[in-house]
mmCIF file of C-alpha atoms in Angstrom:
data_model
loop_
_atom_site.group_PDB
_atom_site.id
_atom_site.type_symbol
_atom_site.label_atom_id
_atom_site.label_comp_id
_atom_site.label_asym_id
_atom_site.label_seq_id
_atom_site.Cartn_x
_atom_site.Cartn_y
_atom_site.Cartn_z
ATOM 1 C CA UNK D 196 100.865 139.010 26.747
ATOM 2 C CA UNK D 197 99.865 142.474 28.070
ATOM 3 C CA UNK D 198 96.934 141.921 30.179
ATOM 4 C CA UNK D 199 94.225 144.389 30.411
ATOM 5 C CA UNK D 200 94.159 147.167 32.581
ATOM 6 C CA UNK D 201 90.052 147.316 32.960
ATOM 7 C CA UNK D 202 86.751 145.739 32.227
ATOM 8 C CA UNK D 203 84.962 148.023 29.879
ATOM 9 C CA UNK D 204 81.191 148.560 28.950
ATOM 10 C CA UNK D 205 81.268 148.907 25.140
ATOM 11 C CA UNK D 206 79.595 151.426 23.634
ATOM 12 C CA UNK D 207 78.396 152.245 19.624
ATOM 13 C CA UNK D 208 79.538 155.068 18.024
ATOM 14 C CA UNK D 209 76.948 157.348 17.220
ATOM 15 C CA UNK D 210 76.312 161.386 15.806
ATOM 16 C CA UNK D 211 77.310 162.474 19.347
ATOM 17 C CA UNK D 212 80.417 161.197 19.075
ATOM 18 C CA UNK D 213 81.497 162.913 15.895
ATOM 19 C CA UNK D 214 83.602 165.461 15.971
ATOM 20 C CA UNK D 215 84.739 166.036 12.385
ATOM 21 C CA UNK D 216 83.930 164.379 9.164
ATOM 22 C CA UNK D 217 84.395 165.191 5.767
ATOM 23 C CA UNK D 218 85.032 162.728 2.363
ATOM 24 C CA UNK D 219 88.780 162.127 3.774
ATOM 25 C CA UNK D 220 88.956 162.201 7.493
ATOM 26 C CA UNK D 221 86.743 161.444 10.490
ATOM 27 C CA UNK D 222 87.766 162.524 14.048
ATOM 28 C CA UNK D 223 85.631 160.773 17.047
ATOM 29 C CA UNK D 224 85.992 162.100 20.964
ATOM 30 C CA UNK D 225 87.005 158.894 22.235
ATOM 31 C CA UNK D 226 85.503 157.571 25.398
ATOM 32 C CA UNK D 227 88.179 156.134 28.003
ATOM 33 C CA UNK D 228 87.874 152.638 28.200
ATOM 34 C CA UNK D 229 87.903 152.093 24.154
ATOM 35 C CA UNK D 230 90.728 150.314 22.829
ATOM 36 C CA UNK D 231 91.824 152.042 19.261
ATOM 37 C CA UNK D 232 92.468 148.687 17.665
ATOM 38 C CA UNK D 233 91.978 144.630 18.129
ATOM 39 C CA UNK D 234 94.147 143.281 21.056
ATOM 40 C CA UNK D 235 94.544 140.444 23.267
ATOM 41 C CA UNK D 236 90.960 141.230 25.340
ATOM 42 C CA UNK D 237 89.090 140.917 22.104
ATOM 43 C CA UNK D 238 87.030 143.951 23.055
ATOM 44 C CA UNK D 239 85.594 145.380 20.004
ATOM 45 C CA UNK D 240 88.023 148.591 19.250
ATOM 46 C CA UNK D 241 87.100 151.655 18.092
ATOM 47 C CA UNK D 242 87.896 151.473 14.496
ATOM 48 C CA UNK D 243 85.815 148.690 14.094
ATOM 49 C CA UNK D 244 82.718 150.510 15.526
ATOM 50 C CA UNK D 245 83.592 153.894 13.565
ATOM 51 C CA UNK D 246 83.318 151.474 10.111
ATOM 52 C CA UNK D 247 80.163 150.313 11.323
ATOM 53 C CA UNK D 248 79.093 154.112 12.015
ATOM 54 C CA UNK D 249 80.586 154.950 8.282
ATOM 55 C CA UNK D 250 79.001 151.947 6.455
ATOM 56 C CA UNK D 251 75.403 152.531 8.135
ATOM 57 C CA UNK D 252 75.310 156.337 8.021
ATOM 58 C CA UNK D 253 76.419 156.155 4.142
ATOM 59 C CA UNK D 254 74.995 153.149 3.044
ATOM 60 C CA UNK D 255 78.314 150.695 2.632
ATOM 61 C CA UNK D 256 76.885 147.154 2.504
ATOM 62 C CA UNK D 257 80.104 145.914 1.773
ATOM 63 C CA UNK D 258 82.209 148.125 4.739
ATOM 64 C CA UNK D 259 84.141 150.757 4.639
ATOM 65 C CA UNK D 260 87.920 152.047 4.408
ATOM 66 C CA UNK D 261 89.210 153.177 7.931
ATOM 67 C CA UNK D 262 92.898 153.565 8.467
ATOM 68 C CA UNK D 263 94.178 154.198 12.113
ATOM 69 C CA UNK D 264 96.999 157.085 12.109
ATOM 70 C CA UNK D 265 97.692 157.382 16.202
ATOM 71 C CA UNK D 266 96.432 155.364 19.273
ATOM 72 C CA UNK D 267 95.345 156.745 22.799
ATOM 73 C CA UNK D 268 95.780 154.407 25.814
ATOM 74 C CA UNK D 269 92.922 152.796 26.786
ATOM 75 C CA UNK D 270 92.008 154.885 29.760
ATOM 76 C CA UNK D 271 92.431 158.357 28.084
ATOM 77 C CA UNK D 272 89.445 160.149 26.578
ATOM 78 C CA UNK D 273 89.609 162.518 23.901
ATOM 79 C CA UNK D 274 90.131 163.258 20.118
ATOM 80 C CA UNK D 275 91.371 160.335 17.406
ATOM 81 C CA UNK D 276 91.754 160.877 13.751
ATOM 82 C CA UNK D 277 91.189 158.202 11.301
ATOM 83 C CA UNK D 278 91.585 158.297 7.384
ATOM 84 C CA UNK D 279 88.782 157.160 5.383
ATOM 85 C CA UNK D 280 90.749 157.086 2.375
ATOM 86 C CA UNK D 281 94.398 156.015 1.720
ATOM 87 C CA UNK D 282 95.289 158.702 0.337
ATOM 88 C CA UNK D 283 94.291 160.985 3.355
ATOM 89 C CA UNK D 284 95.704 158.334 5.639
ATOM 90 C CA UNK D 285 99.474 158.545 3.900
ATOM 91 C CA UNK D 286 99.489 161.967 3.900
ATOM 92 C CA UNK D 287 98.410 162.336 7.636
ATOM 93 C CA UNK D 288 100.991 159.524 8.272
ATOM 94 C CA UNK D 289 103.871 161.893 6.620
ATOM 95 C CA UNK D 290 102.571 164.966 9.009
ATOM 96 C CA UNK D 291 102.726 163.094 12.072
ATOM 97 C CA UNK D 292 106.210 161.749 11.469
ATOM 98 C CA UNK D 293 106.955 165.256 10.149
ATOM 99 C CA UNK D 294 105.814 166.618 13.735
ATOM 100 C CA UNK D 295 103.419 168.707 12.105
ATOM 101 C CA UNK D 296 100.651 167.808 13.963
ATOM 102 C CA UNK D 297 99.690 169.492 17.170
ATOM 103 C CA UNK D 298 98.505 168.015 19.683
ATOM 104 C CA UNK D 299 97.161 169.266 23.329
ATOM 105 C CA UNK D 300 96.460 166.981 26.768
ATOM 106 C CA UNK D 301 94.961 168.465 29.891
ATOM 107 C CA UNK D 302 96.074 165.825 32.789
ATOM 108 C CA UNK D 303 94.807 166.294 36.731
ATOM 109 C CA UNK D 304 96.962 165.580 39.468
ATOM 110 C CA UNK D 305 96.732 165.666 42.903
ATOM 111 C CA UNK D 306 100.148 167.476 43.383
ATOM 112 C CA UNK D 307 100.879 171.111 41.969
ATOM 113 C CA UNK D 308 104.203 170.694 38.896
ATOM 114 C CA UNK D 309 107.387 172.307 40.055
ATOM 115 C CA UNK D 310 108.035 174.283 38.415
ATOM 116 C CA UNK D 311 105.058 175.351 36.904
ATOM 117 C CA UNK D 312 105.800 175.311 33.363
ATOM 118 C CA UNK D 313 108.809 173.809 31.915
ATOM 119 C CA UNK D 314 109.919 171.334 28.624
ATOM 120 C CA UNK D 315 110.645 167.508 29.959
ATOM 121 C CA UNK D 316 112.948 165.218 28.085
ATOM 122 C CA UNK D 317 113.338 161.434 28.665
ATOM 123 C CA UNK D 318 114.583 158.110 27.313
ATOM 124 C CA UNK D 319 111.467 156.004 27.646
ATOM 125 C CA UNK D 320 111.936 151.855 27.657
ATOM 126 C CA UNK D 321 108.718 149.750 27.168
ATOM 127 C CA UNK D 322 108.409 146.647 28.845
ATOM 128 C CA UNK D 323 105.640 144.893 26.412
ATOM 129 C CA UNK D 324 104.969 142.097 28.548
ATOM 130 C CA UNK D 325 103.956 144.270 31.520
ATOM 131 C CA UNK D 326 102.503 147.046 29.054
ATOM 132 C CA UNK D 327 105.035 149.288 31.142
ATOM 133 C CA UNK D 328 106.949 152.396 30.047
ATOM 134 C CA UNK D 329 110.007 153.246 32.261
ATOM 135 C CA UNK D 330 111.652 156.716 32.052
ATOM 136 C CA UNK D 331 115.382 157.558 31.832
ATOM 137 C CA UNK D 332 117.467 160.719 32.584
ATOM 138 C CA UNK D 333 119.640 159.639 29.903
ATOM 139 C CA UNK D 334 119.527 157.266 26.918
ATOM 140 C CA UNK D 335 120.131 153.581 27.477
ATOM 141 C CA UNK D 336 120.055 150.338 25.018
ATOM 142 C CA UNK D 337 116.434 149.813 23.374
ATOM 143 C CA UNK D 338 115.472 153.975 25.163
ATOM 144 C CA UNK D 339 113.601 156.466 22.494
ATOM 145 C CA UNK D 340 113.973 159.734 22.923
ATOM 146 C CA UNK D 341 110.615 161.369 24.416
ATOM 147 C CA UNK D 342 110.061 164.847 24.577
ATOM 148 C CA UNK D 343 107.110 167.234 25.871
ATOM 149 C CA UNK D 344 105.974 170.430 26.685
ATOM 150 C CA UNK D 345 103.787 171.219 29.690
ATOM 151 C CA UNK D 346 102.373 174.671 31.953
ATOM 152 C CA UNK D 347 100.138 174.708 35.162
ATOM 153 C CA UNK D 348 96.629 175.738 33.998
ATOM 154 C CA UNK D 349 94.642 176.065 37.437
ATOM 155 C CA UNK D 350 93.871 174.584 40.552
ATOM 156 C CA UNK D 351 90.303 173.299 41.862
ATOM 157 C CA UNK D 352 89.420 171.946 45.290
ATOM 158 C CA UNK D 353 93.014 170.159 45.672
ATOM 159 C CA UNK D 354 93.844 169.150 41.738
ATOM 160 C CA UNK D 355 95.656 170.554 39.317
ATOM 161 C CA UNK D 356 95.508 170.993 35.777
ATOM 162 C CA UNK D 357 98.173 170.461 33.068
ATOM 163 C CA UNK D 358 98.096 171.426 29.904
ATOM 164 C CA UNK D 359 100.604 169.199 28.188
ATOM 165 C CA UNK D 360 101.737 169.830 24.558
ATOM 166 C CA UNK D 361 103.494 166.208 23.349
ATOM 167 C CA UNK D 362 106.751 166.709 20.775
ATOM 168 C CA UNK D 363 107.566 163.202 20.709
ATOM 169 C CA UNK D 364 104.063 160.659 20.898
ATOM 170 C CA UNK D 365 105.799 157.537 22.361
ATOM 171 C CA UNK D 366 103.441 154.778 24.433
ATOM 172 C CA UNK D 367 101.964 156.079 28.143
ATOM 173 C CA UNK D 368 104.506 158.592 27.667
ATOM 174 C CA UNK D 369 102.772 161.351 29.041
ATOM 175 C CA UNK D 370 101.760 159.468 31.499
ATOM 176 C CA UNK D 371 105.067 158.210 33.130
ATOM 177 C CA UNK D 372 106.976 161.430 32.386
ATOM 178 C CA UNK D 373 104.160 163.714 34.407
ATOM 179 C CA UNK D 374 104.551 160.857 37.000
ATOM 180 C CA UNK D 375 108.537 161.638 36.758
ATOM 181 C CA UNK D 376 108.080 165.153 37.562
ATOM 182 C CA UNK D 377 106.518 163.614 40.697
ATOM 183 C CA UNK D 378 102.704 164.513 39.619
ATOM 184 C CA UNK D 379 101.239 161.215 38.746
ATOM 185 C CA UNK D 380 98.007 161.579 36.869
ATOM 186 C CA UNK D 381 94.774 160.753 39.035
ATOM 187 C CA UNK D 382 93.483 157.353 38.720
ATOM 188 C CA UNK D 383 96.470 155.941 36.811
ATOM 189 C CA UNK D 384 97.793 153.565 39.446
ATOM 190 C CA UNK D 385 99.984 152.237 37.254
ATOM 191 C CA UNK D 386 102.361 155.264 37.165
ATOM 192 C CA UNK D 387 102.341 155.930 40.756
ATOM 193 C CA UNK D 388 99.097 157.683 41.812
ATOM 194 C CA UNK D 389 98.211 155.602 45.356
ATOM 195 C CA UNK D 390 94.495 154.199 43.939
ATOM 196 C CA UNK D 391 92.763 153.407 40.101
ATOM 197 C CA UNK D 392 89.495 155.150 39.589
ATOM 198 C CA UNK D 393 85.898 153.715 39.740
ATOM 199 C CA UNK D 394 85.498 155.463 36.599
ATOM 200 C CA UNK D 395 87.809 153.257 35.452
ATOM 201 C CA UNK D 396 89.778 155.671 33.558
ATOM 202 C CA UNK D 397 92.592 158.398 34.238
ATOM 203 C CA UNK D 398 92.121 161.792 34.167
ATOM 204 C CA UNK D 399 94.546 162.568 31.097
ATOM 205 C CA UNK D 400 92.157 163.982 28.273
ATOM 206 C CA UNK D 401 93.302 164.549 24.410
ATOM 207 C CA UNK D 402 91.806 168.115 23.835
ATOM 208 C CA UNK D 403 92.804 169.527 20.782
ATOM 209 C CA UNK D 404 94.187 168.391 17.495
ATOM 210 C CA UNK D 405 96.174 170.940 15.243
ATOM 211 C CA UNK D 406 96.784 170.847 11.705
ATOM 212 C CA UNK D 407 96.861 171.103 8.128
ATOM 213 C CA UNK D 408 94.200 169.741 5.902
ATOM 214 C CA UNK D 409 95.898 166.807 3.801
ATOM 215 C CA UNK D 410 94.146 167.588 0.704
ATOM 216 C CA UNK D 411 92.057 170.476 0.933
ATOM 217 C CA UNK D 412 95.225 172.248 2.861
ATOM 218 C CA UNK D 413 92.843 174.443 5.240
ATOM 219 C CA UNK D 414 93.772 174.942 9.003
ATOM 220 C CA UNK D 415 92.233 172.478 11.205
ATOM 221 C CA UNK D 416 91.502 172.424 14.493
ATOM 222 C CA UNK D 417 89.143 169.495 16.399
ATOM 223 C CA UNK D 418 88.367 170.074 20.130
ATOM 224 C CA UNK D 419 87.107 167.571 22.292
ATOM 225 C CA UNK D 420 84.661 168.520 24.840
ATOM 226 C CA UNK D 421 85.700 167.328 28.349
ATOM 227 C CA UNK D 422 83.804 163.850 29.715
ATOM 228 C CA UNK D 423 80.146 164.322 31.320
ATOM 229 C CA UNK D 424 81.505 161.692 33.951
ATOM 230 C CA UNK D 425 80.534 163.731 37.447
ATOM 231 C CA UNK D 426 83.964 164.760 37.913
ATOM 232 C CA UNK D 427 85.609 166.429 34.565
ATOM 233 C CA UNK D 428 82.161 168.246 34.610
ATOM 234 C CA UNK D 429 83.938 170.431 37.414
ATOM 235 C CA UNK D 430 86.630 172.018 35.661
ATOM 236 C CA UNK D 431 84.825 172.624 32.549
ATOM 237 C CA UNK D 432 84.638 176.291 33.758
ATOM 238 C CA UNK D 433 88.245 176.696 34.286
ATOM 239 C CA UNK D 434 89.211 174.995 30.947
ATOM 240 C CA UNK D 435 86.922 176.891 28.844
#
């Protein structure tokens, strides 16, 4: 059994923590620490709270619909989706496995990317029972094919800031394949960067989601504001 990488304090979704809702979908800015769904730690997970938030705010005595359509490792912050209706949630299903959802990372490291800007492509093996993800140059038995996009935003005081742009969304695979490049993400100890963080997190933050409305076909585009956390607070300038 994967074992968990933190202990959390749990925290209720509330108003705050809404960053889009309408009658299909409901996008929250995810705190790091949150598990998406029920695992082995029986933490409450996030959908679980956000049909809480649905069923008080609208008056659902007998709960509400909520149907998970990605995940974001427990240590990342940033924007999840949910469907509140199947409908909505097969139709967002069909435009992530079309690849027709965008998504957009910024990730801090301690070392600057060479080169600056470039298109990584791996063959990424998960070991389940460590909750490990190990990168390959080329594809081996049980690999998928992992692919991202990626471009030096700025430096601050000795980090760095990557905007990363995921083709592919395969497990911690941002995560190991920055730490391939040789610029492990701060905090994330578990890919290589020499110490975890009090904070308990990493610094890899899901900033922008990309796409087209599933029913009322309209552009849409959520952005998640940055974690008031003492230390994301200091590149808020650069990333604006």
């Amino acid at each position: 059994m994967a074992r968990p990488e933190h202990n959390y304090t749990s925290f209720d979704v509330t108003d705050k923590d809404i960053l889009y809702e309408d009658n299909h979908l409901i996008a929250v800015n995810k705190r790091a620490g949150d598990i998406v769904q029920v695992d082995d730690t029986n933490d409450e997970p996030l959908d679980e709270k956000v049909k809480k938030y649905i069923a008080a705010k609208y008056n659902k005595p007998n709960g509400a619909f909520l149907g998970v359509v990605h995940r974001l490792d427990r240590p990342v912050s940033g924007v999840i989706l949910f469907a509140k209706t199947s409908k909505a949630l097969d139709r967002i299903n069909k435009l992530f496995k079309g690849r027709e959802m965008h998504k957009t990372y910024y990730a801090i490291t301690r070392k600057r990317p060479q080169p600056e800007a470039g298109n990584l492509v791996h063959w990424l093996v998960k070991n389940p029972q460590k909750n490990v993800t190990k990168a390959h140059d080329k594809e081996v038995q049980g690999s998928l094919r992992s692919e991202l996009n990626y471009k030096l935003v700025g430096e601050l005081d000795g980090y760095y800031v990557i905007e990363v742009d995921p083709i592919t969304g395969r497990p911690h695979q941002i995560r190991v394949q920055l730490s391939t490049l040789g610029c492990p993400i701060v905090g994330d100890n578990k890919y290589g960067y020499p110490r975890g963080s009090l904070r308990k997190s990493i610094c890899l933050h899901a900033r922008r989601l990309q796409f087209e409305h599933p029913v009322k076909h309209e552009p849409v585009m959520i952005v998640a504001p940055l974690p008031k956390d003492g230390f994301w607070d200091k590149f808020d300038g650069l990333l604006r």
